[in-house]
Short mmCIF file of C-alpha atoms in Angstrom, two decimals:
data_model
loop_
_atom_site.label_atom_id
_atom_site.label_comp_id
_atom_site.label_asym_id
_atom_site.label_seq_id
_atom_site.Cartn_x
_atom_site.Cartn_y
_atom_site.Cartn_z
CA UNK A 726 85.18 121.20 68.54
CA UNK A 727 84.89 118.89 65.50
CA UNK A 728 82.87 115.69 65.56
CA UNK A 729 84.32 113.46 68.28
CA UNK A 730 85.78 110.21 66.94
CA UNK A 731 84.44 107.42 69.16
CA UNK A 732 84.37 103.73 68.20
CA UNK A 733 81.72 103.27 70.89
CA UNK A 734 79.67 106.25 69.75
CA UNK A 735 76.50 104.33 68.96
CA UNK A 736 76.54 102.57 72.32
CA UNK A 737 77.31 105.86 74.04
CA UNK A 738 74.34 107.56 72.37
CA UNK A 739 72.01 104.74 73.34
CA UNK A 740 73.35 104.66 76.89
CA UNK A 741 72.85 108.42 77.17
CA UNK A 742 69.25 107.81 76.12
CA UNK A 743 68.86 105.42 79.05
CA UNK A 744 69.65 102.08 77.43
CA UNK A 745 71.47 100.14 80.10
CA UNK A 746 72.27 97.23 77.79
CA UNK A 747 74.43 99.58 75.75
CA UNK A 748 76.18 100.69 78.90
CA UNK A 749 76.80 97.04 79.73
CA UNK A 750 78.48 96.67 76.33
CA UNK A 751 80.64 99.69 77.07
CA UNK A 752 81.48 98.20 80.44
CA UNK A 753 82.57 94.94 78.86
CA UNK A 754 84.69 96.80 76.35
CA UNK A 755 86.46 99.11 78.81
CA UNK A 756 86.39 97.53 82.25
CA UNK A 757 89.50 95.39 81.91
CA UNK A 758 91.51 98.33 80.57
CA UNK A 759 90.31 100.56 83.39
CA UNK A 760 91.13 97.88 85.94
CA UNK A 761 94.67 97.64 84.55
CA UNK A 762 95.00 101.40 84.69
CA UNK A 763 93.87 101.38 88.31
CA UNK A 764 96.25 98.53 89.08
CA UNK A 765 99.07 100.65 87.72
CA UNK A 766 97.94 103.62 89.79
CA UNK A 767 97.63 101.74 93.05
CA UNK A 768 100.77 99.66 92.79
CA UNK A 769 99.19 96.34 91.88
CA UNK A 770 96.68 96.18 94.77
CA UNK A 771 94.02 94.07 93.08
CA UNK A 772 91.25 94.61 95.63
CA UNK A 773 91.69 98.36 95.53
CA UNK A 774 91.84 98.39 91.73
CA UNK A 775 88.62 96.36 91.55
CA UNK A 776 86.92 98.69 94.00
CA UNK A 777 87.99 101.84 92.16
CA UNK A 778 86.93 100.37 88.83
CA UNK A 779 83.54 99.43 90.17
CA UNK A 780 82.99 102.84 91.72
CA UNK A 781 83.98 104.49 88.47
CA UNK A 782 81.48 102.53 86.39
CA UNK A 783 78.67 103.06 88.89
CA UNK A 784 79.40 106.80 88.98
CA UNK A 785 79.65 106.87 85.18
CA UNK A 786 76.26 105.20 84.79
CA UNK A 787 74.70 107.57 87.29
CA UNK A 788 76.10 110.53 85.36
CA UNK A 789 75.01 109.13 82.01
CA UNK A 790 71.53 108.21 83.24
CA UNK A 791 71.29 111.64 84.87
CA UNK A 792 71.93 113.37 81.56
CA UNK A 793 75.34 114.70 82.56
CA UNK A 794 77.20 113.12 79.67
CA UNK A 795 77.06 114.50 76.13
CA UNK A 796 78.37 111.98 73.56
CA UNK A 797 78.97 114.80 71.08
CA UNK A 798 81.49 116.48 73.37
CA UNK A 799 83.65 113.55 74.49
CA UNK A 800 84.15 109.92 73.64
CA UNK A 801 82.63 107.62 76.23
CA UNK A 802 86.09 106.18 76.94
CA UNK A 803 87.33 109.69 77.75
CA UNK A 804 84.30 110.31 79.92
CA UNK A 805 84.73 107.09 81.88
CA UNK A 806 88.44 107.83 82.16
CA UNK A 807 87.63 111.26 83.62
CA UNK A 808 85.16 109.77 86.12
CA UNK A 809 87.74 107.14 87.12
CA UNK A 810 90.38 109.83 87.54
CA UNK A 811 88.11 111.74 89.91
CA UNK A 812 87.38 108.58 91.87
CA UNK A 813 91.13 107.97 92.14
CA UNK A 814 91.71 111.50 93.44
CA UNK A 815 88.87 111.04 95.94
CA UNK A 816 90.53 107.86 97.14
CA UNK A 817 93.90 109.58 97.53
CA UNK A 818 92.31 112.41 99.45
CA UNK A 819 90.39 110.05 101.74
CA UNK A 820 93.54 108.05 102.29
CA UNK A 821 95.40 111.22 103.21
CA UNK A 822 92.66 112.15 105.66
CA UNK A 823 92.71 108.69 107.24
CA UNK A 824 96.47 108.77 107.59
CA UNK A 825 96.43 112.35 108.86
CA UNK A 826 98.88 113.41 106.19
CA UNK A 827 96.73 116.29 105.03
CA UNK A 828 96.17 117.27 101.42
CA UNK A 829 97.42 115.38 98.43
CA UNK A 830 101.00 115.66 97.33
CA UNK A 831 101.45 118.02 94.42
CA UNK A 832 102.48 115.14 92.19
CA UNK A 833 99.24 113.28 92.92
CA UNK A 834 96.76 116.04 92.22
CA UNK A 835 97.21 117.79 88.88
CA UNK A 836 96.64 121.53 88.97
CA UNK A 837 93.08 122.54 88.23
CA UNK A 838 91.67 119.04 88.65
CA UNK A 839 89.61 118.56 91.77
CA UNK A 840 88.31 115.24 93.09
CA UNK A 841 84.74 116.54 92.80
CA UNK A 842 82.99 113.95 90.61
CA UNK A 843 80.50 116.47 89.24
CA UNK A 844 83.37 118.02 87.31
CA UNK A 845 83.97 114.83 85.31
CA UNK A 846 82.04 115.97 82.18
CA UNK A 847 84.08 119.18 81.96
CA UNK A 848 87.35 117.32 82.52
CA UNK A 849 86.35 114.78 79.86
CA UNK A 850 85.69 117.55 77.34
CA UNK A 851 89.08 119.11 78.03
CA UNK A 852 90.92 115.78 77.75
CA UNK A 853 88.95 115.02 74.57
CA UNK A 854 90.07 118.34 73.07
CA UNK A 855 93.70 117.36 73.75
CA UNK A 856 93.08 113.94 72.18
CA UNK A 857 91.64 115.60 69.09
CA UNK A 858 94.69 117.87 68.87
CA UNK A 859 97.07 114.92 69.20
CA UNK A 860 95.17 113.09 66.47
CA UNK A 861 95.41 116.10 64.14
CA UNK A 862 91.66 116.64 63.97
CA UNK A 863 91.77 119.92 65.86
CA UNK A 864 94.12 122.90 65.78
CA UNK A 865 97.03 123.70 63.54
CA UNK A 866 99.79 121.63 65.10
CA UNK A 867 102.28 120.17 62.64
CA UNK A 868 103.02 116.44 62.57
CA UNK A 869 106.33 117.07 64.36
CA UNK A 870 104.61 119.09 67.06
CA UNK A 871 102.01 116.39 67.56
CA UNK A 872 104.77 113.81 67.73
CA UNK A 873 106.52 115.85 70.41
CA UNK A 874 103.31 116.22 72.41
CA UNK A 875 102.57 112.50 72.11
CA UNK A 876 106.07 111.80 73.45
CA UNK A 877 105.44 114.11 76.41
CA UNK A 878 102.10 112.39 76.98
CA UNK A 879 103.80 109.00 77.02
CA UNK A 880 106.31 110.24 79.58
CA UNK A 881 109.34 110.43 77.32
CA UNK A 882 112.16 112.58 78.69
CA UNK A 883 113.37 115.67 76.86
CA UNK A 884 116.73 114.02 76.29
CA UNK A 885 115.21 110.85 74.81
CA UNK A 886 112.93 112.95 72.64
CA UNK A 887 115.86 115.04 71.34
CA UNK A 888 117.80 111.87 70.55
CA UNK A 889 114.85 110.35 68.72
CA UNK A 890 114.25 113.49 66.69
CA UNK A 891 117.99 113.93 65.97
CA UNK A 892 118.01 117.38 67.49
CA UNK A 893 120.06 119.18 70.09
CA UNK A 894 118.34 119.10 73.48
CA UNK A 895 117.88 122.86 73.47
CA UNK A 896 116.28 122.76 70.02
CA UNK A 897 113.92 119.94 71.01
CA UNK A 898 112.97 121.86 74.11
CA UNK A 899 112.25 124.99 72.07
CA UNK A 900 110.02 123.03 69.69
CA UNK A 901 108.23 121.44 72.61
CA UNK A 902 107.52 124.86 74.04
CA UNK A 903 106.26 126.04 70.67
CA UNK A 904 103.91 123.05 70.57
CA UNK A 905 102.71 123.91 74.07
CA UNK A 906 101.93 127.44 72.95
CA UNK A 907 99.83 126.15 70.05
CA UNK A 908 98.02 123.60 72.18
CA UNK A 909 97.34 126.18 74.85
CA UNK A 910 95.91 128.52 72.20
CA UNK A 911 93.59 125.83 70.84
CA UNK A 912 92.34 124.97 74.31
CA UNK A 913 91.83 128.63 75.14
CA UNK A 914 89.82 129.10 71.94
CA UNK A 915 87.49 126.37 73.21
CA UNK A 916 87.12 128.09 76.56
CA UNK A 917 89.59 125.97 78.56
CA UNK A 918 91.74 128.36 80.50
CA UNK A 919 93.33 126.29 83.19
CA UNK A 920 90.61 125.28 85.56
CA UNK A 921 87.92 122.86 84.50
CA UNK A 922 85.31 124.96 86.27
CA UNK A 923 86.35 127.95 84.17
CA UNK A 924 85.34 126.30 80.92
CA UNK A 925 82.75 128.53 79.36
CA UNK A 926 79.75 127.15 77.57
CA UNK A 927 80.23 123.51 78.53
CA UNK A 928 77.67 121.06 79.65
CA UNK A 929 79.68 120.34 82.81
CA UNK A 930 78.70 121.55 86.19
CA UNK B 786 97.23 127.40 81.75
CA UNK B 787 100.70 126.49 82.98
CA UNK B 788 103.00 123.80 81.59
CA UNK B 789 102.30 121.42 84.43
CA UNK B 790 98.58 121.40 83.80
CA UNK B 791 99.17 121.03 80.08
CA UNK B 792 101.43 118.03 80.70
CA UNK B 793 98.78 116.54 83.02
CA UNK B 794 96.19 116.88 80.29
CA UNK B 795 98.55 115.28 77.77
CA UNK B 796 99.11 112.31 80.09
CA UNK B 797 95.38 111.97 80.68
CA UNK B 798 94.69 112.12 76.93
CA UNK B 799 97.30 109.42 76.39
CA UNK B 800 95.81 107.17 79.07
CA UNK B 801 92.25 107.72 77.81
CA UNK B 802 93.39 106.71 74.33
CA UNK B 803 95.07 103.62 75.82
CA UNK B 804 91.83 102.76 77.56
CA UNK B 805 89.87 103.05 74.33
CA UNK B 806 92.43 101.01 72.38
CA UNK B 807 92.62 98.32 75.07
CA UNK B 808 96.34 99.00 75.24
CA UNK B 809 96.75 99.44 78.97
CA UNK B 810 99.61 97.14 79.94
CA UNK B 811 98.62 94.35 82.32
CA UNK B 812 100.12 94.13 85.79
CA UNK B 813 101.00 90.64 87.09
CA UNK B 814 99.24 89.96 90.36
CA UNK B 815 99.58 87.55 93.23
CA UNK B 816 96.44 85.94 94.67
CA UNK B 817 95.49 88.28 97.49
CA UNK B 818 94.71 87.28 101.07
CA UNK B 819 91.76 88.83 102.80
CA UNK B 820 92.64 90.10 106.21
CA UNK B 821 89.48 90.30 108.26
CA UNK B 822 88.88 93.43 110.24
CA UNK B 823 86.41 93.83 112.98
CA UNK B 824 83.16 95.27 111.78
CA UNK B 825 80.45 96.52 114.09
CA UNK B 826 76.88 95.87 113.14
CA UNK B 827 74.57 97.96 115.31
CA UNK B 828 71.44 95.95 114.70
CA UNK B 829 69.69 93.74 112.23
CA UNK B 830 66.17 95.00 111.54
CA UNK B 831 64.55 92.81 108.99
CA UNK B 832 63.73 89.21 108.58
CA UNK B 833 66.47 87.47 106.70
CA UNK B 834 65.73 84.97 104.05
CA UNK B 835 68.04 82.12 103.44
CA UNK B 836 67.39 79.68 100.71
CA UNK B 837 69.28 76.60 99.86
CA UNK B 838 69.10 76.33 96.13
CA UNK B 839 66.99 73.29 96.84
CA UNK B 840 65.83 73.79 100.45
CA UNK B 841 64.74 77.28 101.50
CA UNK B 842 65.03 78.24 105.11
CA UNK B 843 64.33 81.37 107.09
CA UNK B 844 67.12 83.38 108.58
CA UNK B 845 66.99 85.56 111.68
CA UNK B 846 68.45 89.07 111.67
CA UNK B 847 71.93 89.38 113.10
CA UNK B 848 72.07 92.11 115.74
CA UNK B 849 75.41 91.15 117.20
CA UNK B 850 78.70 92.56 115.98
CA UNK B 851 80.65 90.27 113.72
CA UNK B 852 83.99 89.34 115.16
CA UNK B 853 87.08 89.03 113.09
CA UNK B 854 90.31 87.12 113.40
CA UNK B 855 90.39 84.36 110.82
CA UNK B 856 91.83 84.63 107.35
CA UNK B 857 90.33 83.53 104.13
CA UNK B 858 92.24 82.75 101.00
CA UNK B 859 90.62 84.31 97.97
CA UNK B 860 90.90 82.74 94.60
CA UNK B 861 89.23 83.32 91.28
CA UNK B 862 85.47 83.04 91.51
CA UNK B 863 83.49 80.99 89.07
CA UNK B 864 80.43 82.17 87.26
CA UNK B 865 77.10 81.94 89.01
CA UNK B 866 74.81 79.95 86.81
CA UNK B 867 71.54 81.21 85.44
CA UNK B 868 69.84 78.55 87.57
CA UNK B 869 71.35 80.11 90.70
CA UNK B 870 70.08 83.52 89.82
CA UNK B 871 66.71 82.18 88.73
CA UNK B 872 66.38 80.38 92.05
CA UNK B 873 67.15 83.61 93.86
CA UNK B 874 64.44 85.38 91.98
CA UNK B 875 61.87 82.65 92.60
CA UNK B 876 62.64 82.45 96.30
CA UNK B 877 62.33 86.16 96.78
CA UNK B 878 59.10 86.24 94.81
CA UNK B 879 57.70 83.44 96.98
CA UNK B 880 58.67 85.32 100.08
CA UNK B 881 56.94 88.46 98.91
CA UNK B 882 53.86 86.50 97.87
CA UNK B 883 53.77 84.91 101.31
CA UNK B 884 53.32 88.37 102.78
CA UNK B 885 56.66 88.99 104.37
CA UNK B 886 56.47 92.32 106.06
CA UNK B 887 58.80 94.89 104.58
CA UNK B 888 60.77 97.08 106.89
CA UNK B 889 61.73 100.47 105.52
CA UNK B 890 65.36 101.34 105.93
CA UNK B 891 66.55 104.16 108.11
CA UNK B 892 69.43 106.51 107.50
CA UNK B 893 72.78 104.81 107.69
CA UNK B 894 71.41 101.47 106.61
CA UNK B 895 71.99 99.38 103.56
CA UNK B 896 70.35 96.39 102.01
CA UNK B 897 72.68 93.46 101.58
CA UNK B 898 71.99 90.61 99.20
CA UNK B 899 74.30 87.63 99.47
CA UNK B 900 74.20 84.78 97.02
CA UNK B 901 76.23 81.89 98.34
CA UNK B 902 77.20 78.61 96.77
CA UNK B 903 78.63 75.92 99.01
CA UNK B 904 81.71 73.88 98.34
CA UNK B 905 80.91 70.95 96.12
CA UNK B 906 77.48 72.46 95.51
CA UNK B 907 76.48 71.01 98.90
CA UNK B 908 74.92 74.10 100.32
CA UNK B 909 73.63 77.17 98.64
CA UNK B 910 71.59 80.02 99.95
CA UNK B 911 70.45 83.55 99.46
CA UNK B 912 70.36 86.01 102.27
CA UNK B 913 69.02 89.52 102.27
CA UNK B 914 68.95 91.79 105.27
CA UNK B 915 69.49 95.27 106.49
CA UNK B 916 72.86 96.15 107.83
CA UNK B 917 73.69 99.23 109.83
CA UNK B 918 76.73 100.95 108.48
CA UNK B 919 79.48 101.78 110.95
CA UNK B 920 78.99 105.28 112.42
CA UNK B 921 80.06 108.04 110.07
CA UNK B 922 80.52 105.70 107.14
CA UNK B 923 78.71 105.46 103.86
CA UNK B 924 78.47 102.37 101.75
CA UNK B 925 81.33 103.43 99.53
CA UNK B 926 83.56 103.90 102.57
CA UNK B 927 83.46 100.20 103.34
CA UNK B 928 86.51 98.21 102.35
CA UNK B 929 86.21 95.03 100.34
CA UNK B 930 86.97 93.06 103.51
CA UNK B 931 84.15 94.77 105.37
CA UNK B 932 81.64 94.11 102.61
CA UNK B 933 82.62 90.47 102.41
CA UNK B 934 82.47 90.21 106.18
CA UNK B 935 78.96 91.59 106.16
CA UNK B 936 77.99 89.28 103.35
CA UNK B 937 79.26 86.27 105.22
CA UNK B 938 77.17 87.10 108.27
CA UNK B 939 74.36 84.93 106.99
CA UNK B 940 73.41 81.49 105.92
CA UNK B 941 75.93 78.87 104.94
CA UNK B 942 78.86 81.17 105.57
CA UNK B 943 80.80 78.37 107.18
CA UNK B 944 80.52 76.32 104.03
CA UNK B 945 80.67 79.09 101.50
CA UNK B 946 82.51 78.21 98.37
CA UNK B 947 81.47 81.09 96.15
CA UNK B 948 79.86 84.33 97.01
CA UNK B 949 78.28 87.29 95.29
CA UNK B 950 77.46 90.22 97.55
CA UNK B 951 75.50 93.24 96.40
CA UNK B 952 74.91 96.07 98.85
CA UNK B 953 72.60 98.99 98.17
CA UNK B 954 71.87 102.21 100.01
CA UNK B 955 69.33 104.78 98.89
CA UNK B 956 67.17 107.51 100.34
CA UNK B 957 64.58 107.23 97.59
CA UNK B 958 63.41 103.65 97.99
CA UNK B 959 62.63 101.22 100.79
CA UNK B 960 65.36 98.67 101.29
CA UNK B 961 63.01 95.76 101.66
CA UNK B 962 62.04 92.46 100.11
CA UNK B 963 60.64 94.08 97.00
CA UNK B 964 63.92 95.89 96.42
CA UNK B 965 65.79 92.66 97.01
CA UNK B 966 63.57 91.00 94.42
CA UNK B 967 64.15 93.86 92.00
CA UNK B 968 67.86 93.51 92.55
CA UNK B 969 67.78 89.78 91.94
CA UNK B 970 65.88 90.34 88.70
CA UNK B 971 68.53 92.78 87.54
CA UNK B 972 71.27 90.35 88.36
CA UNK B 973 69.46 87.54 86.59
CA UNK B 974 69.05 89.64 83.46
CA UNK B 975 71.81 92.00 82.41
CA UNK B 976 74.05 90.35 85.02
CA UNK B 977 74.27 87.21 82.94
CA UNK B 978 77.78 86.67 81.78
CA UNK B 979 79.31 88.95 84.39
CA UNK B 980 81.48 86.08 85.57
CA UNK B 981 83.80 87.27 88.31
CA UNK B 982 83.65 90.95 87.38
CA UNK B 983 82.13 92.65 90.41
CA UNK B 984 81.71 95.98 88.66
CA UNK B 985 79.59 94.24 86.03
CA UNK B 986 77.12 93.09 88.73
CA UNK B 987 77.10 96.57 90.24
CA UNK B 988 76.43 98.07 86.85
CA UNK B 989 73.63 95.58 86.22
CA UNK B 990 72.06 96.43 89.57
CA UNK B 991 72.18 100.15 88.83
CA UNK B 992 69.89 99.70 85.88
CA UNK B 993 66.95 99.02 88.19
CA UNK B 994 67.66 101.38 91.04
CA UNK B 995 67.00 105.09 91.50
CA UNK B 996 69.67 107.58 90.54
CA UNK B 997 70.64 108.32 94.11
CA UNK B 998 71.35 104.67 94.93
CA UNK B 999 74.82 103.59 95.92
CA UNK B 1000 75.74 100.07 94.92
CA UNK B 1001 78.77 97.98 95.65
CA UNK B 1002 79.33 94.37 94.63
CA UNK B 1003 81.95 91.82 95.53
CA UNK B 1004 82.55 88.35 94.15
CA UNK B 1005 84.94 85.79 95.53
CA UNK B 1006 85.64 82.14 96.10
CA UNK B 1007 86.91 81.00 99.47
CA UNK B 1008 88.84 78.14 100.96
CA UNK B 1009 89.41 78.01 104.71
#
């Protein structure tokens, strides 16, 4: 993977070396955004969003202080996002247990992503690889393919995408699938084959 | 790797980029109401220190369960001043110097530090004590309501205007007065400027605690 682009790289490096003041700076920079993300996830429940945000930052600091975060492999924002995502999945699972509704709904738990927080570094590396692809710093995706993938990432429907690109729906779908093939190939070349635990040669557990 | 996982990763990459860019759209929120739930405290073990910001006083442990039933309106909390936090630190240091006996924590216990400011600055106090977590629960299992309920089970709760609660559990350190002092020092240092951001206080506390420690923090202002 090429050099990770991270506007907080210097703070991330210092935090990884044990400098809590740098982590505090990262917290100040990202906490409001993470809280908003959690608010969106939990339907505007402020208390729950605050709690999830706090747990995410505490877990992130523990991982960073414990040497489980490598700033060269993922931006600190991606890492904290991955930790927060795990915390969110843990919450959903605990909620399901409390309500007796069993495991998470398929829509809630993405395939290959477990709530186990120790997998956050590996998930962060995989998400970072996708970010690098979308930014054109990794892989051989064309600008149109990256644009299509960014639209998928933003939740745009196939029909809206086809309209925006001025293509027939079937053509847009074919190009999307071609972009998927390329992205999948890039991820596979980095050792990501579908399950975060299957990543070979990562620093994740 | 199937399409669904790929699409998940694309969504996550998009959201992570939003987080980095500060572009996560805000969600309008109503002021929440805290609904108290009954919390069982099995026993209080340690001496509890309460300190008015001007007049210190000693608190007894609270072995009885806290009963629920009332409702508290929660509004935006104001920033604890440096003087507040400095006073906390001094009071705890005095207590340690006076030879307060430390009581090591047992499994299932947490140390709870409450920093309370009264309405109209009339009454302020600091309270630290052990709390027994409800059976089968860890610190992170407690809801915000439960943490606040525990935090209010001390000095000046009836007149509390603003409250910062920091709870810690750890197997690697005694949850005693020295830890409470250490915690207060952390909050008085990196915690400056945290305002009403509870995660900021929790993060500040983590800097001085062992890696295994679990920390939760809550801040709120109350009007009965």
